[in-house]
XYZ file of N, CA, C and O in Angstrom:
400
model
N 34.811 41.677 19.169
C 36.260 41.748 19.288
C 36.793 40.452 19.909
O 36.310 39.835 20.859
N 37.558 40.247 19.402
C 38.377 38.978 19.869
C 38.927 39.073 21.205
O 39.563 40.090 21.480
N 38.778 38.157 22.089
C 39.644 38.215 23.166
C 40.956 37.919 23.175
O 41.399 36.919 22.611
N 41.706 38.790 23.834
C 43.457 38.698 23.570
C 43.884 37.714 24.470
O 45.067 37.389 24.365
N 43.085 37.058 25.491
C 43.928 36.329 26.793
C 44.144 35.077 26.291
O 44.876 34.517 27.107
N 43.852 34.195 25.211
C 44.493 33.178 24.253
C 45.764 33.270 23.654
O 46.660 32.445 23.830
N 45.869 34.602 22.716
C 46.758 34.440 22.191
C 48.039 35.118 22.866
O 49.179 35.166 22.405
N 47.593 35.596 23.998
C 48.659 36.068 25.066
C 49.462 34.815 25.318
O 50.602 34.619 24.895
N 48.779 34.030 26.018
C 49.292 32.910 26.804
C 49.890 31.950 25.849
O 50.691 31.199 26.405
N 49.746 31.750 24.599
C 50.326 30.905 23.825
C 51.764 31.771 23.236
O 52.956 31.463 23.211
N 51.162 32.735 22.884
C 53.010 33.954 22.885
C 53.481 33.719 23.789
O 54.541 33.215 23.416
N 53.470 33.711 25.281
C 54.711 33.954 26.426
C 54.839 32.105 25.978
O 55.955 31.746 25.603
N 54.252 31.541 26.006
C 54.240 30.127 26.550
C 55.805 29.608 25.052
O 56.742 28.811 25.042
N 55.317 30.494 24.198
C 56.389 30.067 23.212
C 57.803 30.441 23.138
O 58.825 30.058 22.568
N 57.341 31.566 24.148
C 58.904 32.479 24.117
C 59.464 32.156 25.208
O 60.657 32.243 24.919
N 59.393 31.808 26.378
C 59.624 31.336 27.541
C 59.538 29.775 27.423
O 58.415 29.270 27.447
N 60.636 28.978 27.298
C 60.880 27.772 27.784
C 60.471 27.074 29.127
O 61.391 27.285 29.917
N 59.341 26.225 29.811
C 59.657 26.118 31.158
C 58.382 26.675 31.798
O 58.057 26.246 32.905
N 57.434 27.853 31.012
C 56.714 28.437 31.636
C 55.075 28.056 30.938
O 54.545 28.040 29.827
N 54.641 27.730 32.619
C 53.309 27.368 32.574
C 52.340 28.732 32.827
O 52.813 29.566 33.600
N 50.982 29.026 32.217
C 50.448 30.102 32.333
C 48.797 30.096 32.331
O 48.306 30.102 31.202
N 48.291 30.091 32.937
C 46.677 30.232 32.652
C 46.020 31.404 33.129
O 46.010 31.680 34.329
N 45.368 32.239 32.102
C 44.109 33.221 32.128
C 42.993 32.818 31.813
O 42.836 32.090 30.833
N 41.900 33.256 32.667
C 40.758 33.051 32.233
C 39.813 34.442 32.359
O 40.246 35.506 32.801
N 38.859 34.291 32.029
C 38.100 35.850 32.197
C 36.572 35.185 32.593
O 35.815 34.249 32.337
N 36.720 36.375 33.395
C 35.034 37.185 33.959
C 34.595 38.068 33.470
O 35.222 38.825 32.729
N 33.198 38.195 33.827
C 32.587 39.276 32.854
C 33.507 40.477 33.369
O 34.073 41.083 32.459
N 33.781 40.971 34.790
C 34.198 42.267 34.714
C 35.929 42.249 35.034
O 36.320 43.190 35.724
N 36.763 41.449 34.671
C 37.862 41.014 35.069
C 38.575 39.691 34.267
O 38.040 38.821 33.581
N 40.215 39.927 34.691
C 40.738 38.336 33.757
C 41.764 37.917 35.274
O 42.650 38.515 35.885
N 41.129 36.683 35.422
C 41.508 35.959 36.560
C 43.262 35.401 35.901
O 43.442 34.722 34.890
N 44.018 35.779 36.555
C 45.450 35.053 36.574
C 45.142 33.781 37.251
O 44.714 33.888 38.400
N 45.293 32.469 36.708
C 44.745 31.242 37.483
C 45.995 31.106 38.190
O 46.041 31.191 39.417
N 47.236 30.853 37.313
C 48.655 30.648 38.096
C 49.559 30.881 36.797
O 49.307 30.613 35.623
N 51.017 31.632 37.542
C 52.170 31.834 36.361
C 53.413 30.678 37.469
O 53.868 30.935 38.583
N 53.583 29.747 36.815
C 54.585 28.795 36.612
C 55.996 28.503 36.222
O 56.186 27.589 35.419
N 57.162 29.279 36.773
C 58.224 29.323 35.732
C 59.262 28.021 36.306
O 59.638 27.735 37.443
N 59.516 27.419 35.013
C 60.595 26.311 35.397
C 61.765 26.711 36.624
O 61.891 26.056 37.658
N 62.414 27.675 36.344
C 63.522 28.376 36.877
C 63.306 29.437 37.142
O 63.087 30.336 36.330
N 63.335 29.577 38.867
C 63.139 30.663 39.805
C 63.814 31.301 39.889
O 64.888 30.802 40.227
N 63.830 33.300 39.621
C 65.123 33.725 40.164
C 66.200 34.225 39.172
O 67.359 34.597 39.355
N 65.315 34.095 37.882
C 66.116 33.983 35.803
C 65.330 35.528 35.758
O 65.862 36.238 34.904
N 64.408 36.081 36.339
C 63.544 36.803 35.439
C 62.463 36.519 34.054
O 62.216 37.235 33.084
N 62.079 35.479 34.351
C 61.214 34.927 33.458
C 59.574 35.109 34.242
O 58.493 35.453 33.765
N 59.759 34.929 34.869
C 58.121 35.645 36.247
C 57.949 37.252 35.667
O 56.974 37.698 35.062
N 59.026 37.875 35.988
C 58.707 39.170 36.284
C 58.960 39.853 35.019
O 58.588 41.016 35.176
N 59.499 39.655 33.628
C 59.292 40.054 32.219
C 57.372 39.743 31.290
O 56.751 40.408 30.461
N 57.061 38.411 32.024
C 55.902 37.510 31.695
C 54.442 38.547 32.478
O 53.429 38.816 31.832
N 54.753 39.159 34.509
C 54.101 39.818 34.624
C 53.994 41.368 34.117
O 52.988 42.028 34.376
N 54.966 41.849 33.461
C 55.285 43.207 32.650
C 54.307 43.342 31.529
O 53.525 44.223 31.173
N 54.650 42.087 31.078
C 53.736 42.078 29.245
C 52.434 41.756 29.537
O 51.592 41.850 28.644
N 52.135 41.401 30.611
C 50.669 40.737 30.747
C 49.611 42.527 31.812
O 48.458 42.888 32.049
N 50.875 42.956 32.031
C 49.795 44.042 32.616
C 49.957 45.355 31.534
O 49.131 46.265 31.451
N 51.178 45.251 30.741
C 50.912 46.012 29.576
C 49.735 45.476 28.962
O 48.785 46.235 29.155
N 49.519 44.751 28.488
C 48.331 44.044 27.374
C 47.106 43.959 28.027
O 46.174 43.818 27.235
N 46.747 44.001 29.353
C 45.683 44.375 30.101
C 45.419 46.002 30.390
O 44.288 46.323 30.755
N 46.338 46.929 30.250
C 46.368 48.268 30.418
C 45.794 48.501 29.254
O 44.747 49.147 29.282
N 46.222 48.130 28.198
C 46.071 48.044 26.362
C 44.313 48.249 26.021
O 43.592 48.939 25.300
N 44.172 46.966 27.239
C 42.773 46.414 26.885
C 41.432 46.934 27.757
O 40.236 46.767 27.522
N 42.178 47.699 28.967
C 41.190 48.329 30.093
C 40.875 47.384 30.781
O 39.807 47.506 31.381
N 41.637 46.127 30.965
C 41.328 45.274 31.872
C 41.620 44.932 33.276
O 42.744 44.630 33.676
N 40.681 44.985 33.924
C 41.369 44.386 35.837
C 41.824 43.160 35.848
O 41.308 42.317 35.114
N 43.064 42.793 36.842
C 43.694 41.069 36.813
C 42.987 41.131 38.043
O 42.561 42.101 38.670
N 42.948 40.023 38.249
C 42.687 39.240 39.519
C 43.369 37.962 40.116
O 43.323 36.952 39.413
N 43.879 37.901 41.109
C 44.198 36.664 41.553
C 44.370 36.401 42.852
O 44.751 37.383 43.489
N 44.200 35.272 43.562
C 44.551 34.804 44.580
C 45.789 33.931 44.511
O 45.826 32.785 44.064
N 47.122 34.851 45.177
C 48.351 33.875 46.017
C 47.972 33.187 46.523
O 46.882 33.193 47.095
N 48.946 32.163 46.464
C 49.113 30.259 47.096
C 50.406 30.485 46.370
O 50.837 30.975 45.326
N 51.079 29.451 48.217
C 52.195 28.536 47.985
C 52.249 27.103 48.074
O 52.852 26.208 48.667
N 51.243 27.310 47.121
C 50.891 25.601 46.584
C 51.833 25.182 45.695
O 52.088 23.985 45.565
N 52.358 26.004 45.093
C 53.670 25.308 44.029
C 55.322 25.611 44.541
O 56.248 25.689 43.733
N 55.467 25.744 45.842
C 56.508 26.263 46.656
C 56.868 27.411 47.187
O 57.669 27.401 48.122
N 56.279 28.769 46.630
C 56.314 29.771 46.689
C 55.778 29.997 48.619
O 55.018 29.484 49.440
N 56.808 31.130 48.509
C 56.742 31.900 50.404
C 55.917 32.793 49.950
O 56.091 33.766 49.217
N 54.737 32.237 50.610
C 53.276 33.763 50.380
C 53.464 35.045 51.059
O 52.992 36.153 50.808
N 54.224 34.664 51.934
C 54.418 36.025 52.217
C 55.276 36.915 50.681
O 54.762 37.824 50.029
N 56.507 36.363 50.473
C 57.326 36.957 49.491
C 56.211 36.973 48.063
O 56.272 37.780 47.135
N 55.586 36.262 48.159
C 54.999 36.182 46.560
C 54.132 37.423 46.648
O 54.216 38.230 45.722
N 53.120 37.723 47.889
C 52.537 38.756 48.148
C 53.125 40.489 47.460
O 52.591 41.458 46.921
N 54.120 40.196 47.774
C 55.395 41.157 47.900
C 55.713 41.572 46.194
O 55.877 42.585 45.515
N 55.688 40.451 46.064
C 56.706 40.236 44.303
C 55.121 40.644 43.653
O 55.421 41.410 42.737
N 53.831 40.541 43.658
C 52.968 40.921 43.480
C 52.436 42.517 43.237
O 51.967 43.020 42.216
N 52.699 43.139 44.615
C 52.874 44.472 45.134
C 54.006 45.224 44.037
O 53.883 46.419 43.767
N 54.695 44.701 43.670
C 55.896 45.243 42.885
C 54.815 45.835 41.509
O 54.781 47.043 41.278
N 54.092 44.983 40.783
C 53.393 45.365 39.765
C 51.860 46.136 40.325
O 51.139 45.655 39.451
N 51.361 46.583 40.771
C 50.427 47.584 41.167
C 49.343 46.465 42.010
O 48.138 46.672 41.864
N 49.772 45.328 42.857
C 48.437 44.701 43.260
C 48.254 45.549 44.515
O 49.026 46.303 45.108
N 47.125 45.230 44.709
C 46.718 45.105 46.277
C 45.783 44.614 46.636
O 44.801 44.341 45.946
N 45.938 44.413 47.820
C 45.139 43.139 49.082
C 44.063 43.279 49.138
O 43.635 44.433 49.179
N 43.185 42.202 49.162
C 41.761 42.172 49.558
C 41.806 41.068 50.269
O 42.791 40.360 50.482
N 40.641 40.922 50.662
C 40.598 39.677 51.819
C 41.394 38.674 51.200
O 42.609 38.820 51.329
N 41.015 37.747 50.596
C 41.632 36.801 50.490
C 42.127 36.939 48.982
O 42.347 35.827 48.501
N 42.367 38.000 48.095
C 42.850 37.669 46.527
C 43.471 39.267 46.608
O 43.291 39.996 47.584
N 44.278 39.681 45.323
C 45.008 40.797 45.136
C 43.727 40.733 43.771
O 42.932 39.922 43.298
N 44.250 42.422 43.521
C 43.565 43.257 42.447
C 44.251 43.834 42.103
O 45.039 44.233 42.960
N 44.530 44.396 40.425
C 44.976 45.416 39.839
C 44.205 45.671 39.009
O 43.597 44.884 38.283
N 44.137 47.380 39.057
C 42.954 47.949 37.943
C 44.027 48.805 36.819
O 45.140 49.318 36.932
N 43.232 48.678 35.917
C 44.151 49.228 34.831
C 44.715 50.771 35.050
O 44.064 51.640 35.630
N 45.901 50.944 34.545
C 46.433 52.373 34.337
C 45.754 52.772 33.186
O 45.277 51.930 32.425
N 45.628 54.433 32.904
C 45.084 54.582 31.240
C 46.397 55.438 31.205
O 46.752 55.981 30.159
């Protein structure tokens, strides 16, 4: 079976002006590397994390990632804006496991 996390990222990347996106995968998981949006604050973040945990629910897949406000972002708030879509905390990275 083909992996979907290619042609994911090239769909949002086409439909979204502005927005940078990288997935990668592990054997038991698909690492969110970083979501990038030109313009903070449009709803272009939070439509981009909707479709990406639909299409991982789709697929039975866990996200993974570690927050940084390496690209300006308040880690505390990003933590937060995270929490909104089903993450939660681990030491140092968030997890979401799929809904069925």
């Amino acid at each position: 079976m083909t992996d979907w996390i290619q042609s994911f990222m090239k769909e949002q990347s086409d439909k979204y002006d502005g927005l940078e996106l990288f997935l990668s995968r592990k054997p038991d998981y698909v690492v969110l590397n970083f979501i990038r949006v030109s313009k903070k604050n449009h709803g272009t973040g939070t439509k981009v994390m909707e479709s990406l945990i639909q299409e991982a629910d789709k697929h039975g897949d866990t996200i993974q990632l570690i927050p940084s406000g390496e690209f300006g972002s308040d880690l505390k708030k990003l933590k937060t804006w995270y929490k909104r879509f089903g993450f939660i905390s681990r030491k140092n990275f968030m997890i979401r496991k799929p809904k069925k």
